[in-house]
Coordinates of C-alpha atoms in Angstrom, one line a residue:
M1 CA -21.1 11.2 -100.8
S2 CA -22.2 9.5 -97.8
V3 CA -23.6 5.9 -97.0
E4 CA -26.0 5.1 -93.7
D5 CA -26.0 1.5 -92.7
G6 CA -27.4 0.6 -89.4
G7 CA -26.5 3.6 -87.0
F8 CA -22.9 4.1 -89.0
S9 CA -22.3 6.1 -91.9
Y10 CA -19.5 5.7 -94.6
Y11 CA -17.6 8.4 -96.7
M12 CA -14.2 9.3 -98.5
H13 CA -12.1 12.0 -97.5
G14 CA -8.6 12.3 -99.5
G15 CA -8.8 8.8 -101.0
C16 CA -9.4 7.1 -97.3
L17 CA -12.6 5.2 -96.6
I18 CA -14.2 6.3 -93.1
K19 CA -16.5 5.2 -91.1
A20 CA -18.6 7.4 -88.4
D21 CA -20.8 5.9 -85.9
S22 CA -23.7 8.2 -85.7
M23 CA -25.1 6.8 -82.6
Q24 CA -22.6 8.0 -80.4
A25 CA -23.0 11.4 -78.7
N26 CA -19.6 11.8 -79.2
R27 CA -19.2 11.0 -83.1
Q28 CA -16.2 8.6 -83.3
E29 CA -14.6 7.7 -86.8
T30 CA -12.5 5.2 -87.9
L31 CA -10.4 5.1 -91.2
L32 CA -11.0 1.7 -92.5
F33 CA -8.9 1.9 -95.5
A34 CA -6.4 4.1 -97.7
C35 CA -6.2 3.9 -101.6
H36 CA -3.5 6.5 -102.0
T37 CA -0.9 6.1 -104.7
G38 CA 1.8 8.9 -104.9
E39 CA 0.5 11.7 -102.5
A40 CA 0.3 12.5 -99.1
A41 CA -2.4 11.4 -97.1
D42 CA -3.5 14.8 -95.1
L43 CA -6.5 13.9 -92.4
S44 CA -5.6 16.7 -90.2
A45 CA -8.9 18.4 -90.6
L46 CA -10.7 15.3 -89.5
E47 CA -11.6 16.2 -85.9
H48 CA -13.5 13.0 -85.0
L49 CA -11.1 10.6 -86.4
A50 CA -9.9 8.2 -83.4
S51 CA -8.5 5.3 -84.9
V52 CA -6.9 3.7 -88.1
A53 CA -8.1 0.5 -88.5
A54 CA -5.6 -2.8 -88.9
Y55 CA -4.1 -2.8 -92.3
A56 CA -5.9 0.1 -93.2
F57 CA -2.7 1.9 -94.9
E58 CA -1.0 -2.0 -96.0
S59 CA 1.2 -1.6 -99.1
A60 CA 0.3 2.0 -99.5
K61 CA 2.5 4.3 -101.6
V62 CA 1.6 7.8 -100.3
T63 CA 4.4 10.3 -99.5
E64 CA 3.1 11.0 -96.2
V65 CA 0.4 10.3 -93.5
I66 CA -0.8 13.1 -91.5
L67 CA -3.2 12.3 -88.9
P68 CA -5.0 14.5 -86.5
D69 CA -4.6 15.1 -83.3
S70 CA -7.6 13.4 -82.3
I71 CA -6.1 9.7 -83.2
E72 CA -6.1 7.3 -80.2
T73 CA -5.3 4.1 -81.7
I74 CA -3.4 3.1 -84.4
G75 CA -4.5 -1.0 -85.5
E76 CA -2.1 -3.8 -85.8
F77 CA -0.1 -4.0 -89.1
A78 CA -1.7 -0.9 -90.1
F79 CA 1.3 0.7 -91.6
K80 CA 2.5 -2.8 -92.9
D81 CA 4.4 -2.6 -96.2
C82 CA 3.7 1.0 -96.4
A83 CA 5.7 3.3 -98.7
A84 CA 5.1 6.4 -97.1
G85 CA 7.9 8.8 -96.3
G86 CA 6.8 9.7 -93.1
V87 CA 3.6 9.7 -90.8
I88 CA 2.7 12.7 -88.2
I89 CA 1.0 11.4 -85.4
G90 CA -1.0 13.7 -82.6
A91 CA -0.2 14.1 -79.2
D92 CA -3.3 11.9 -77.7
I93 CA -2.1 8.5 -79.4
K94 CA -2.7 6.1 -76.5
N95 CA -2.2 2.8 -78.7
I96 CA 0.3 1.6 -81.4
G97 CA -1.1 -2.1 -82.9
Y98 CA 1.2 -5.2 -82.8
H99 CA 3.4 -4.8 -85.7
A100 CA 1.8 -1.5 -87.0
F101 CA 4.8 -0.6 -88.8
E102 CA 6.3 -3.8 -90.1
N103 CA 8.7 -3.5 -93.0
C104 CA 8.5 0.3 -92.9
S105 CA 11.7 2.4 -93.0
L106 CA 9.7 6.3 -92.3
T107 CA 9.4 9.0 -89.7
I108 CA 6.9 9.2 -87.4
S109 CA 6.8 13.0 -86.3
F110 CA 4.8 12.8 -82.9
N111 CA 3.2 16.2 -81.8
G112 CA 4.0 16.2 -78.3
T113 CA 7.1 15.7 -75.9
R114 CA 10.1 13.6 -75.9
E115 CA 8.6 13.1 -72.4
T116 CA 5.2 11.7 -73.7
W117 CA 6.4 9.9 -76.1
D118 CA 8.8 8.0 -73.8
F119 CA 6.3 7.3 -71.7
R120 CA 3.3 6.2 -74.2
A121 CA 5.8 4.3 -76.0
G122 CA 6.3 2.0 -73.0
T123 CA 2.0 1.1 -73.3
F124 CA 2.7 0.4 -77.0
A125 CA 2.3 -3.4 -78.4
T126 CA 5.5 -4.8 -79.2
G127 CA 7.0 -6.0 -82.9
W128 CA 6.8 -2.8 -84.7
N129 CA 10.4 -2.3 -85.7
P130 CA 11.5 0.5 -84.1
E131 CA 15.0 0.6 -85.2
D132 CA 13.7 1.0 -88.5
L133 CA 11.7 4.0 -87.6
R134 CA 12.9 7.7 -87.1
I135 CA 10.8 9.4 -84.0
V136 CA 10.8 13.0 -83.9
C137 CA 9.3 14.8 -81.5
L138 CA 7.9 18.1 -82.7
K139 CA 7.2 20.0 -79.2

């Protein structure tokens, strides 16, 4: 089911509310809210998903979150208090917001090289508790 509202459409995918900007030539989607409990949030098939909104996975209880390679931005506090075991992030990530992983102890699997992660990590916002995170580069 999809709902239209002034150039935007909204739909559910795997327990997540997605907002699509249907007015852009290059369709861009944002994950607004996740209402998962106990299962994986596999969003890897959403090729237009460009961002995860602030607080989208706050306090979510999911086993794993799999984001597509198209993700460029993870909003501030996006995974605050999230009880996920891990998050898979695509190589196109450019911005991870302030305290995006606050109060989380999880594994971030980056679908890129260690060199790319280290380079981009220098531009990410601070305060996301890297000491509580385990970073695994998949390439």
